[in-house]
mmCIF file of C-alpha atoms in Angstrom:
data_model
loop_
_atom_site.group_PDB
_atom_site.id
_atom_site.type_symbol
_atom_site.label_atom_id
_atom_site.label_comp_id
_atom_site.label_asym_id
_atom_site.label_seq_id
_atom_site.Cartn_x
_atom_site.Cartn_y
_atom_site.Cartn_z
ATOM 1 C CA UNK A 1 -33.879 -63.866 25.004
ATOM 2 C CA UNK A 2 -37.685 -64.536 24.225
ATOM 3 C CA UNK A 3 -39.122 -62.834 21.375
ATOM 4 C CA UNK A 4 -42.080 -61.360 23.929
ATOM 5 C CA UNK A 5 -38.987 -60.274 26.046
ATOM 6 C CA UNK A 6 -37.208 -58.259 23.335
ATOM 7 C CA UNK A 7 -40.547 -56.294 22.256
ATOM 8 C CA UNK A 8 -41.023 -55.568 26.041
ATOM 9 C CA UNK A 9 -37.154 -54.507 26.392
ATOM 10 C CA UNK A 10 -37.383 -51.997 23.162
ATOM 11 C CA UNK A 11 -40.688 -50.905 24.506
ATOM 12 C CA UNK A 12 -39.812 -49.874 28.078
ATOM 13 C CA UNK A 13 -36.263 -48.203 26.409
ATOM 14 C CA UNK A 14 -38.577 -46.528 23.947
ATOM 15 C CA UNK A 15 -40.768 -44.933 26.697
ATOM 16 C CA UNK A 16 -37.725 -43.573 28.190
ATOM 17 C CA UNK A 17 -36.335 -41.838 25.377
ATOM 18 C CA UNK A 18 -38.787 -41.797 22.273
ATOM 19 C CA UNK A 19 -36.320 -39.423 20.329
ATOM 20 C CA UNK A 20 -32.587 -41.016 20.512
ATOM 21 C CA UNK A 21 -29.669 -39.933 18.510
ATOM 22 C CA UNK A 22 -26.443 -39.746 18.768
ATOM 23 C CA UNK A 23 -24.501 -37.198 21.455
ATOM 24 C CA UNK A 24 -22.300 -35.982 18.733
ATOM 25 C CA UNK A 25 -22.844 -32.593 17.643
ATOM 26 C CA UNK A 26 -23.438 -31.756 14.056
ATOM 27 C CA UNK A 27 -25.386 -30.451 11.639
ATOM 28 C CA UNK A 28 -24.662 -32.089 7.904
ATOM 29 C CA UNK A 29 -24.147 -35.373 7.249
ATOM 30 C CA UNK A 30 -20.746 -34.414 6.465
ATOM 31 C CA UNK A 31 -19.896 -32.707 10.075
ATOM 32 C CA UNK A 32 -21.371 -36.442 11.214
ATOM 33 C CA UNK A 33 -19.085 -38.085 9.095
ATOM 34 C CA UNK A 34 -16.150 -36.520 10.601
ATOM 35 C CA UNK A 35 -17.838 -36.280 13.800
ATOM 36 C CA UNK A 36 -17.476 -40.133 13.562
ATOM 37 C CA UNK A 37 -13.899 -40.783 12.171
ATOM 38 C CA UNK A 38 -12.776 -38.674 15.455
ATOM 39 C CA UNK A 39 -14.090 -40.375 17.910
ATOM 40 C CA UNK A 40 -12.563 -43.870 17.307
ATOM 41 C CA UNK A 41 -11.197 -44.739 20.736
ATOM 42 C CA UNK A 42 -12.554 -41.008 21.765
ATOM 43 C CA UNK A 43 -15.328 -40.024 23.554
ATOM 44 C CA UNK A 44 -17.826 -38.126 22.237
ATOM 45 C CA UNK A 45 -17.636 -35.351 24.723
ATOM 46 C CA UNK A 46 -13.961 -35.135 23.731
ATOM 47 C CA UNK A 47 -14.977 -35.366 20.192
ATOM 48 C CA UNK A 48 -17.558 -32.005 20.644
ATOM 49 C CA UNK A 49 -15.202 -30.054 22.261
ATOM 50 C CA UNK A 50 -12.397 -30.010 19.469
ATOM 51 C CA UNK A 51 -15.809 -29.441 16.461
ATOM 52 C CA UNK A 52 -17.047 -26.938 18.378
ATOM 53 C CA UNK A 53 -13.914 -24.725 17.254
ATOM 54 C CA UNK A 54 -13.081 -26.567 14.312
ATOM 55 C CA UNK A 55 -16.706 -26.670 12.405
ATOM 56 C CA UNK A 56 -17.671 -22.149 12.675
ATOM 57 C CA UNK A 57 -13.454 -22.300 10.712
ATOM 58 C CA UNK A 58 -13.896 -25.274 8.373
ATOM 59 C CA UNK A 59 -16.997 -27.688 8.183
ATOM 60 C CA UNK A 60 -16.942 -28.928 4.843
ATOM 61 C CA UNK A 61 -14.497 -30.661 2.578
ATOM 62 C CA UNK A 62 -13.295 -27.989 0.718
ATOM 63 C CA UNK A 63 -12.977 -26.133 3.384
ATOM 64 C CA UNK A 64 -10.890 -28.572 5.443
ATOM 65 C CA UNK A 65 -8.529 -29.075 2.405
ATOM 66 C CA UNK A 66 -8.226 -25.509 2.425
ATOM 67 C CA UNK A 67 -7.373 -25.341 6.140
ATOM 68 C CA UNK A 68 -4.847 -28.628 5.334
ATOM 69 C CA UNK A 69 -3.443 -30.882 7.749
ATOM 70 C CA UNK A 70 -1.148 -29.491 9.783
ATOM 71 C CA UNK A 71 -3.495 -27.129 11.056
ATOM 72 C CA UNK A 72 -6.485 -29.480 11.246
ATOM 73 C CA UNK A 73 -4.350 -31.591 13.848
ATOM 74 C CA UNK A 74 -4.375 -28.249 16.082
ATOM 75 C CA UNK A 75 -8.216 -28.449 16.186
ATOM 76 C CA UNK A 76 -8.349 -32.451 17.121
ATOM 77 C CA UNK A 77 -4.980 -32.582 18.982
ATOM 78 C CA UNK A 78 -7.032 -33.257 22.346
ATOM 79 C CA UNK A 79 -8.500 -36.304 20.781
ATOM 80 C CA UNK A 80 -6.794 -39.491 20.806
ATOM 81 C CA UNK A 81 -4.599 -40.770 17.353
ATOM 82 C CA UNK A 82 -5.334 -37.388 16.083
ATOM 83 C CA UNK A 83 -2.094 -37.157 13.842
ATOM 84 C CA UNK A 84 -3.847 -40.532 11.876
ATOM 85 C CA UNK A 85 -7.080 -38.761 11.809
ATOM 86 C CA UNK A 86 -6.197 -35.629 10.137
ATOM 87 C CA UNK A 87 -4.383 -37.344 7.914
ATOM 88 C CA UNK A 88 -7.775 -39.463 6.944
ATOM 89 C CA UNK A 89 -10.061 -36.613 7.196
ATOM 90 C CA UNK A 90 -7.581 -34.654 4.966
ATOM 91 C CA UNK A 91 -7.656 -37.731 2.266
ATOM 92 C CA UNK A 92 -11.518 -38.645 2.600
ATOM 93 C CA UNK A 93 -12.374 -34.560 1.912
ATOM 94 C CA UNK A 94 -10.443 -34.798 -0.935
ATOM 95 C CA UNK A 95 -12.558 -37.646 -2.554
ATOM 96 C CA UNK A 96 -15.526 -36.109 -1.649
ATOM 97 C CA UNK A 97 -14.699 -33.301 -3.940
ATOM 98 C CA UNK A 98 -13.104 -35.288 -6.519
ATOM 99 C CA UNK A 99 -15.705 -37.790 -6.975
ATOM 100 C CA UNK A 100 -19.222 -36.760 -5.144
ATOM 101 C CA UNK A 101 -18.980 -33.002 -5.663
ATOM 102 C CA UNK A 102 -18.399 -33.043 -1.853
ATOM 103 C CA UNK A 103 -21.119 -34.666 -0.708
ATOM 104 C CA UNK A 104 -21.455 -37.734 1.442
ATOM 105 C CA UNK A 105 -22.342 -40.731 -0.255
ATOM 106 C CA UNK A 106 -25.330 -42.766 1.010
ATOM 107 C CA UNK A 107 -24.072 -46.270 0.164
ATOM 108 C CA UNK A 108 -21.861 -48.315 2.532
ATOM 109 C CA UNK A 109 -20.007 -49.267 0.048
ATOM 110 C CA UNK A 110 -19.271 -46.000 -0.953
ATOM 111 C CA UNK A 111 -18.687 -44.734 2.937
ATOM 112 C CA UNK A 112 -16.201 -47.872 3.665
ATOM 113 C CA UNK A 113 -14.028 -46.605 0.719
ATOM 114 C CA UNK A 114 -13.322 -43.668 2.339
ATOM 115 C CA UNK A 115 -10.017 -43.459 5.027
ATOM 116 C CA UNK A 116 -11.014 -44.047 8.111
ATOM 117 C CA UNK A 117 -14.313 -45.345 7.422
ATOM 118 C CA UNK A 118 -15.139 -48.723 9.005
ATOM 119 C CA UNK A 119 -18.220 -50.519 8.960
ATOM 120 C CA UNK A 120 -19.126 -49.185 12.453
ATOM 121 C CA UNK A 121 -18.479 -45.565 11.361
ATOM 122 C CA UNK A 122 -20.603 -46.624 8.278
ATOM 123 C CA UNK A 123 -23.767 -47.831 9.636
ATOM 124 C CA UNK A 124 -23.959 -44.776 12.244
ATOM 125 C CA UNK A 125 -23.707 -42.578 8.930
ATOM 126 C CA UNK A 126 -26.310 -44.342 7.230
ATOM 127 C CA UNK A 127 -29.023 -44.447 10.025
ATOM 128 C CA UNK A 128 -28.279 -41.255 11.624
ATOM 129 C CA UNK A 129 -28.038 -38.961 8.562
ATOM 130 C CA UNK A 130 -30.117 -40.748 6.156
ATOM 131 C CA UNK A 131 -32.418 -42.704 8.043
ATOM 132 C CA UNK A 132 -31.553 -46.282 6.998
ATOM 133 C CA UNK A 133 -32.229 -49.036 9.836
ATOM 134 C CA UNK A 134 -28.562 -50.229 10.801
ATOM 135 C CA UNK A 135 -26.938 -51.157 13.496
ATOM 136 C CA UNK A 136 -23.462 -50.072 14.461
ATOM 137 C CA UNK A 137 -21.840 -51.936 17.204
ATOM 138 C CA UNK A 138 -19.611 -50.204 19.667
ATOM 139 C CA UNK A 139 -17.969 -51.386 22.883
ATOM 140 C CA UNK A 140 -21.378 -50.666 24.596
ATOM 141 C CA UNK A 141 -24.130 -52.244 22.450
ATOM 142 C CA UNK A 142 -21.313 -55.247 22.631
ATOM 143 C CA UNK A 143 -21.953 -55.130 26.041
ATOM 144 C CA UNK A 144 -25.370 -54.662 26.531
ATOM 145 C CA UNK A 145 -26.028 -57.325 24.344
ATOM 146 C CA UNK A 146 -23.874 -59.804 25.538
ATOM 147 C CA UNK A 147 -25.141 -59.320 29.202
ATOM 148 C CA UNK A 148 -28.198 -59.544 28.792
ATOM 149 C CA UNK A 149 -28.631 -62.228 26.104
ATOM 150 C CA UNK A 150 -30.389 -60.004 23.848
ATOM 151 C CA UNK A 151 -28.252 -60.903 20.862
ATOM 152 C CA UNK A 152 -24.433 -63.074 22.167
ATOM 153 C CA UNK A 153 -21.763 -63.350 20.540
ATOM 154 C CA UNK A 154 -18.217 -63.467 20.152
ATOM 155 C CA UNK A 155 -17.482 -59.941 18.306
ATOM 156 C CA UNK A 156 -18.761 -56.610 17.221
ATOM 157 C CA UNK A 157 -20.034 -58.377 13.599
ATOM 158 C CA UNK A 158 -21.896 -61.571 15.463
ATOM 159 C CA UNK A 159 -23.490 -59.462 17.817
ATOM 160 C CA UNK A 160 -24.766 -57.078 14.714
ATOM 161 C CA UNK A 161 -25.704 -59.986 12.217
ATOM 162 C CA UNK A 162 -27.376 -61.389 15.519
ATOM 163 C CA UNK A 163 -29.570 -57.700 16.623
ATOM 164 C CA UNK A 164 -30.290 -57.660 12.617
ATOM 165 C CA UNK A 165 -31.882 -60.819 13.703
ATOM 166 C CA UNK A 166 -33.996 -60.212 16.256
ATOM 167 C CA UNK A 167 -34.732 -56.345 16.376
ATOM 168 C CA UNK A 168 -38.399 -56.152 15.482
ATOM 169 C CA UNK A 169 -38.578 -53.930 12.617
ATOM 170 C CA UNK A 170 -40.793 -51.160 14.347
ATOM 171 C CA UNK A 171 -37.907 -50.776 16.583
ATOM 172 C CA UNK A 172 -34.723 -50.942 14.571
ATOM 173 C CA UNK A 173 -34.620 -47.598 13.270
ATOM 174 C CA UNK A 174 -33.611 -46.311 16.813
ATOM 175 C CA UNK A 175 -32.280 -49.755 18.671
ATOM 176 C CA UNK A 176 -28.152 -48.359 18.534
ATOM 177 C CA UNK A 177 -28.865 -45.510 20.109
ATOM 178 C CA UNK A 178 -31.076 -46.927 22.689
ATOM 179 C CA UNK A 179 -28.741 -49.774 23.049
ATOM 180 C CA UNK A 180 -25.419 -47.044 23.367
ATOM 181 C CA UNK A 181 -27.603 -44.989 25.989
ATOM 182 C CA UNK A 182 -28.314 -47.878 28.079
ATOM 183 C CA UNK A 183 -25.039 -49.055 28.021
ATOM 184 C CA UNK A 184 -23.380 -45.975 28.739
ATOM 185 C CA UNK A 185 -25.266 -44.350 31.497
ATOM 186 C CA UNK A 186 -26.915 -47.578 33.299
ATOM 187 C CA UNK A 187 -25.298 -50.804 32.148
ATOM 188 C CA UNK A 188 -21.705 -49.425 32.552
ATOM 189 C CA UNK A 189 -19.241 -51.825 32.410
ATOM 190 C CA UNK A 190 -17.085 -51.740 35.611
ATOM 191 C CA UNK A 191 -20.158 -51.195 37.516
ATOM 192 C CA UNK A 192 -23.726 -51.652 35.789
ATOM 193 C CA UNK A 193 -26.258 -49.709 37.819
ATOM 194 C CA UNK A 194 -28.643 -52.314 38.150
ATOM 195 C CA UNK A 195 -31.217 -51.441 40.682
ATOM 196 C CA UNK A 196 -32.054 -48.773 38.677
ATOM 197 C CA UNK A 197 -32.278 -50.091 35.320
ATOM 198 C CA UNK A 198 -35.781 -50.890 33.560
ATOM 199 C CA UNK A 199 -34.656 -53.599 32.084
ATOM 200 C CA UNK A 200 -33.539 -55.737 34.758
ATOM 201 C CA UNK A 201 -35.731 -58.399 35.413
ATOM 202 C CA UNK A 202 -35.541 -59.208 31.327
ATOM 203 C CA UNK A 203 -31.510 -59.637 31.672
ATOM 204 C CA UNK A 204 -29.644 -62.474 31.534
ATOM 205 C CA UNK A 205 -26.433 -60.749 33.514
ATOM 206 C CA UNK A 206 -25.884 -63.200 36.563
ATOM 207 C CA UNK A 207 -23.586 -60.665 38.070
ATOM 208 C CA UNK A 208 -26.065 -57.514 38.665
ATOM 209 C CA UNK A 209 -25.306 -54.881 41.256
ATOM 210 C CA UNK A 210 -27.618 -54.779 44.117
ATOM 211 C CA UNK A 211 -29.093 -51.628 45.430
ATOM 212 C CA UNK A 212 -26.683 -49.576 48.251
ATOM 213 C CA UNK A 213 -27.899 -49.833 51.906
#
């Protein structure tokens, strides 16, 4: 995709929605944190549902150790792998408190140490609770980027070293979230709804969806 094209792509998503964030509920970086680690192969809907009982009983570290693990799993046991989860949620809490006086580190290097943390998990920390400009790849952005030839490639980490790329800087702060919006209410990936997308005639897809009769 053109340079001129991306600017005008960010631009019109932009207009839409000049305030993205994530649809996760939370309101530390730490409730993020674990907010993220759940919904691996969850939805986020999913994901709110089980913190909106577990977070008023325990929403720190300390206070999940306290809880422990067996009864953390009965707050996430809707969400998918949630016996794995606990387990890392259980072990990341307890270097939180042993070595950042329970707070959440700011460094990815510091966040991919933890259980459970991968890069993607990582970079959604960093830009949505501190504000750095990264660029965590999901299914969608995958998607969305692939289809439209805004930034190909063959998996999650070429398509991110690729947006890192070409992502004009005035836009990067916000371009996930855009990008995970987009691809999960209007580029959807069974049935991408095209004719109303306002990005369409900037896309590379050759298979869009035409408008019903």
């Amino acid at each position: 995709m053109k340079k001129a094209d991306i600017v005008e792509l960010f631009t019109r998503l932009q207009e839409l929605d000049p305030h993205p964030t994530t649809e996760l509920e939370y309101s530390t970086p730490f409730e993020l944190l674990v907010a993220v680690v759940l919904s691996a192969q969850a939805t986020d809907v999913g994901v709110n549902k089980a913190t909106r009982k577990l977070y008023p009983v325990a929403n720190t570290p300390r206070a999940i150790l306290k809880l422990g693990e067996e009864k953390l799993k009965k707050y996430i046991s809707t969400i998918g792998l949630f016996n794995s989860k606990a387990k890392n949620v259980i072990a990341l809490c307890q270097i939180l408190v042993d070595q950042y006086d329970s707070a959440v580190p700011d460094t990815r290097e510091a966040l991919e140490a933890l259980p459970g943390v991968g890069r993607k998990t990582a970079n959604v920390v960093l830009n949505t609770a501190f504000g750095h400009p990264t660029i965590a790849v999901d299914t969608h952005i995958f998607r969305v980027a692939n289809r439209t030839g805004l930034a190909p490639g063959k998996d999650v980490r070429a398509v991110e070293d690729k947006l890192e790329k070409v992502i004009p800087k005035e836009f990067k702060q916000d371009a996930h979230h855009w990008l995970i919006l987009h691809g999960r209410y209007v580029c959807k990936a069974r049935k991408p709804n095209c004719p109303e997308c306002v990005i369409r005639d900037l896309c590379r897809f050759k298979d869009k969806t035409v408008a019903a009769e």
